[in-house]
Coordinates of C-alpha atoms in Angstrom, one line a residue:
M1 CA -0.3 -0.3 -0.3
R2 CA 1.8 3.0 -1.4
I3 CA 1.0 6.3 1.3
L4 CA 0.7 10.2 0.5
L5 CA 1.5 12.3 4.1
T6 CA 1.1 15.9 4.1
N7 CA 0.0 18.4 7.0
D8 CA -0.2 22.0 7.7
D9 CA 1.4 22.8 10.5
G10 CA 4.5 22.1 8.6
I11 CA 7.7 19.2 7.4
H12 CA 8.7 20.3 9.7
A13 CA 6.1 19.8 12.1
P14 CA 6.2 16.8 15.7
G15 CA 2.7 16.0 14.9
L16 CA 3.2 15.0 11.2
E17 CA 6.6 12.3 12.6
V18 CA 3.8 10.9 15.0
L19 CA 1.7 10.7 11.2
E20 CA 4.9 8.9 10.0
E21 CA 4.5 7.1 12.9
L22 CA 1.8 5.3 12.5
A23 CA 2.2 5.2 8.7
R24 CA 4.9 2.5 8.9
Q25 CA 3.2 0.8 10.5
F26 CA 0.6 -0.2 7.8
S27 CA 3.3 0.2 5.0
D28 CA 6.9 0.9 4.2
D29 CA 6.0 3.0 1.0
I30 CA 5.5 6.1 2.0
W31 CA 5.9 9.5 0.8
V32 CA 5.4 13.0 2.5
C33 CA 5.1 16.4 0.5
A34 CA 4.0 19.4 2.9
P35 CA 4.4 22.9 3.2
S36 CA 8.0 24.3 4.4
E37 CA 5.9 27.0 6.4
E38 CA 3.0 26.6 8.7
Q39 CA -0.1 27.2 6.8
S40 CA -2.4 26.7 10.3
G41 CA -6.2 27.8 8.9
A42 CA -5.0 28.2 5.1
G43 CA -8.6 25.6 4.5
H44 CA -8.7 24.6 1.2
S45 CA -6.8 27.5 -0.8
L46 CA -4.2 27.3 -3.7
T47 CA -1.9 29.7 -4.6
L48 CA -2.1 31.4 -7.6
N49 CA -0.4 34.7 -7.5
Q50 CA 2.7 33.7 -7.3
P51 CA 4.9 30.3 -7.9
V52 CA 5.1 27.5 -5.9
R53 CA 8.4 25.8 -5.0
L54 CA 9.5 22.6 -4.3
Q55 CA 12.5 20.9 -1.9
Q56 CA 13.6 18.1 -1.7
F57 CA 14.5 16.7 1.8
G58 CA 15.6 13.4 1.5
E59 CA 14.3 10.5 -0.3
R60 CA 10.3 10.5 -1.1
R61 CA 10.5 13.6 1.2
Y62 CA 9.5 17.2 0.2
A63 CA 8.2 20.2 0.8
V64 CA 6.1 22.7 -0.7
T65 CA 5.6 26.2 -0.6
G66 CA 2.0 26.7 -0.7
T67 CA -0.7 25.6 1.1
P68 CA -1.7 22.0 2.2
T69 CA -4.1 22.2 -0.8
D70 CA -0.8 23.2 -3.4
S71 CA 0.8 19.9 -1.1
V72 CA -1.3 17.3 -2.2
M73 CA -2.2 19.0 -5.8
M74 CA 2.4 18.7 -5.8
A75 CA 2.6 15.1 -4.6
L76 CA -0.2 14.2 -6.8
R77 CA 1.0 15.8 -10.5
E78 CA 5.0 16.1 -10.1
V79 CA 6.6 14.6 -6.9
M80 CA 4.8 10.9 -7.2
D81 CA 5.9 8.5 -9.6
G82 CA 2.0 6.8 -9.4
P83 CA -1.2 7.9 -7.1
P84 CA -1.5 6.9 -3.4
D85 CA -4.1 4.3 -1.8
L86 CA -4.1 6.2 1.3
I87 CA -3.2 10.0 2.1
L88 CA -3.0 10.6 5.3
S89 CA -3.0 14.5 7.0
G90 CA -2.0 15.8 10.1
V91 CA -1.7 15.1 12.9
N92 CA -2.2 18.5 13.4
R93 CA -1.9 20.6 16.6
G94 CA -4.6 21.5 17.8
A95 CA -8.9 20.4 17.3
N96 CA -10.4 20.2 13.3
L97 CA -13.9 20.2 15.6
G98 CA -17.4 21.2 14.8
D99 CA -16.9 24.0 11.8
D100 CA -13.6 24.9 12.3
I101 CA -13.2 22.1 9.6
T102 CA -14.1 24.9 7.1
Y103 CA -10.8 26.8 8.3
S104 CA -8.7 23.3 8.7
G105 CA -5.6 23.2 6.1
T106 CA -5.4 19.4 7.8
V107 CA -8.8 18.8 7.0
S108 CA -9.0 20.5 3.2
A109 CA -5.5 18.3 2.2
A110 CA -8.0 15.0 2.7
I111 CA -10.7 17.0 1.2
E112 CA -7.7 17.6 -1.7
G113 CA -7.7 13.5 -2.0
A114 CA -11.1 13.3 -2.4
L115 CA -12.3 14.9 -4.5
A116 CA -8.7 13.1 -6.5
G117 CA -11.0 9.6 -5.7
I118 CA -7.8 8.9 -3.0
R119 CA -9.0 7.9 0.0
S120 CA -8.1 10.8 3.1
I121 CA -8.0 11.2 6.3
A122 CA -7.7 13.7 8.1
L123 CA -6.2 13.2 11.8
S124 CA -6.2 15.9 14.4
Q125 CA -4.9 16.1 18.1
V126 CA -7.6 18.2 20.8
Y127 CA -4.3 20.1 23.1
S128 CA -5.3 22.1 26.2
R129 CA -2.2 24.3 28.1
E130 CA -1.5 20.9 30.1
S131 CA -1.6 18.6 27.5
M132 CA 0.7 20.8 25.3
E133 CA 3.0 21.4 28.3
S134 CA 3.0 17.5 28.6
A135 CA 5.9 15.5 27.7
D136 CA 4.6 13.8 24.5
A137 CA 1.2 16.4 23.1
F138 CA 0.4 13.7 20.7
A139 CA 0.4 10.8 23.5
A140 CA -3.3 10.0 22.6
A141 CA -3.0 10.2 18.4
R142 CA 0.8 8.2 18.9
Q143 CA -1.5 5.4 20.8
W144 CA -4.4 5.2 19.3
G145 CA -3.8 6.8 15.0
A146 CA -3.4 2.7 14.1
K147 CA -6.6 1.9 15.2
V148 CA -8.5 4.3 14.2
I149 CA -6.8 4.1 10.8
K150 CA -7.0 0.0 10.7
P151 CA -10.8 -0.4 10.2
L152 CA -10.9 2.4 7.9
L153 CA -8.2 0.4 5.1
D154 CA -11.6 -2.1 4.9
V155 CA -14.2 0.5 3.9
Q156 CA -15.8 1.6 1.0
F157 CA -15.4 5.5 1.1
A158 CA -18.0 7.5 -0.8
E159 CA -17.0 9.0 -3.4
R160 CA -15.8 12.5 -2.5
T161 CA -15.8 11.6 1.5
L162 CA -13.8 11.7 3.7
I163 CA -13.5 10.4 7.5
N164 CA -12.1 13.4 10.0
V165 CA -10.2 12.2 13.1
N166 CA -9.9 14.1 16.9
F167 CA -7.8 13.0 19.3
P168 CA -8.8 14.3 23.0
P169 CA -5.7 16.3 25.1
L170 CA -5.4 13.1 27.9
E171 CA -3.6 11.2 28.1
A172 CA -3.4 8.0 26.5
D173 CA -5.1 5.5 28.8
A174 CA -7.7 7.3 29.9
I175 CA -9.4 7.4 26.9
K176 CA -12.2 5.4 26.8
G177 CA -12.9 4.4 23.3
I178 CA -13.8 5.6 19.5
R179 CA -17.2 7.0 18.6
V180 CA -18.4 7.6 14.9
V181 CA -19.8 11.0 15.3
R182 CA -21.5 13.9 13.3
Q183 CA -19.8 17.2 13.1
G184 CA -20.7 19.5 15.6
F185 CA -21.2 23.6 15.8
H186 CA -19.1 26.2 17.4
D187 CA -21.0 29.7 18.6
Y188 CA -18.4 32.0 17.2
S189 CA -20.4 35.4 18.5
R190 CA -18.4 34.7 21.8
G191 CA -15.1 34.5 19.3
S192 CA -12.1 37.2 20.3
I193 CA -9.8 39.5 18.7
V194 CA -6.5 41.0 20.2
E195 CA -5.8 44.4 19.5
G196 CA -2.4 45.6 20.5
R197 CA 0.8 47.8 19.2
D198 CA 3.7 46.9 17.2
P199 CA 6.8 48.8 18.3
R200 CA 6.3 52.2 16.0
G201 CA 2.9 51.9 17.9
S202 CA 0.8 51.1 14.7
R203 CA -2.7 48.9 15.4
Y204 CA -2.6 45.1 14.9
F205 CA -5.0 42.8 15.5
W206 CA -4.6 39.6 16.5
F207 CA -8.1 36.8 16.2
G208 CA -8.4 35.4 20.0
L209 CA -8.6 31.5 19.4
H210 CA -10.1 31.0 23.4
A211 CA -13.8 32.1 24.4
I212 CA -16.0 30.2 21.5
E213 CA -18.8 28.2 22.9
H214 CA -19.2 24.7 22.5
T215 CA -22.7 23.1 21.9
L216 CA -22.5 19.9 22.6
D217 CA -26.1 18.4 21.1
H218 CA -25.4 14.4 21.6
G219 CA -24.0 12.5 18.6
T220 CA -21.5 15.4 18.0
D221 CA -17.2 15.8 17.9
L222 CA -17.7 18.7 20.4
E223 CA -19.3 15.5 22.5
A224 CA -17.3 13.3 22.1
I225 CA -14.2 15.4 23.1
D226 CA -15.6 15.8 26.1
D227 CA -16.9 12.9 27.0
S228 CA -13.1 11.7 26.3
Y229 CA -13.3 9.7 23.5
I230 CA -11.9 9.9 20.1
A231 CA -13.8 11.6 17.3
V232 CA -15.0 9.5 14.1
T233 CA -16.2 11.7 12.2
P234 CA -17.9 11.1 7.7
L235 CA -17.5 14.5 5.9
Q236 CA -19.1 15.2 2.6
L237 CA -17.7 17.5 0.0
D238 CA -21.8 18.2 -1.5
L239 CA -23.1 21.5 0.9
T240 CA -26.0 21.3 -1.5
H241 CA -29.6 22.1 0.8
Y242 CA -31.7 20.3 -0.8
S243 CA -35.2 21.3 1.2
S244 CA -34.4 24.3 -0.5
L245 CA -33.7 23.8 -4.0
D246 CA -37.1 23.6 -4.3
I247 CA -38.4 26.6 -2.5
L248 CA -35.7 29.3 -4.8
A249 CA -36.7 27.7 -7.5
G250 CA -40.4 28.3 -6.9
K251 CA -39.0 31.5 -6.2
F252 CA -37.8 31.9 -10.2
A253 CA -40.6 30.2 -12.1
E254 CA -42.0 31.9 -14.4

């Protein structure tokens, strides 16, 4: 089995090292193509207004001066000598839960794989301040990752779908298990923008990631993490709101 690894935290990110450890439990045919710099929050963006450069760091290991989407496209079209059987994106440093997935470069790399018809899985390690300061901030993903990936290799993914996985910010032995759940939602009205001044006195703004309320509806990824479970969520790329089609069509009927 040929596996392509990518992420949005960059080619030197510790989460990518964890992902490679997980991937090597399933194959020796591992390829890496990731952004050269951190691209968190890049979403499914594509670099169009400047050239993208490719740098090789070793055998089957490459970095791209662009987004996670750029990285997957370059891997499939320029780097690899044949398509992969599986794309793994991550392990992201931080959650990709609820509607945060629309911002996520980690999930978007898997989206690009799904668009190419390749089985794709995004993996993220939720963290708290305490867990990120621990000796192994990725302990949960490291210990549970293969247990999550292995059953998914036997599943026939529907066309234009992918799997989003989030590990709770706990020691591996504190995790209660794995739940297959739907996407939840945040209350972004409580998000924050922090204003500051640079050394020259000019104003700047920093988007805060704290103080965002979680809506812990039953059966969601947010609830699963809050209950100490790994969240496995199937995502689809069709964003059409079907129940509105007939209503809108009636408004434009002649």
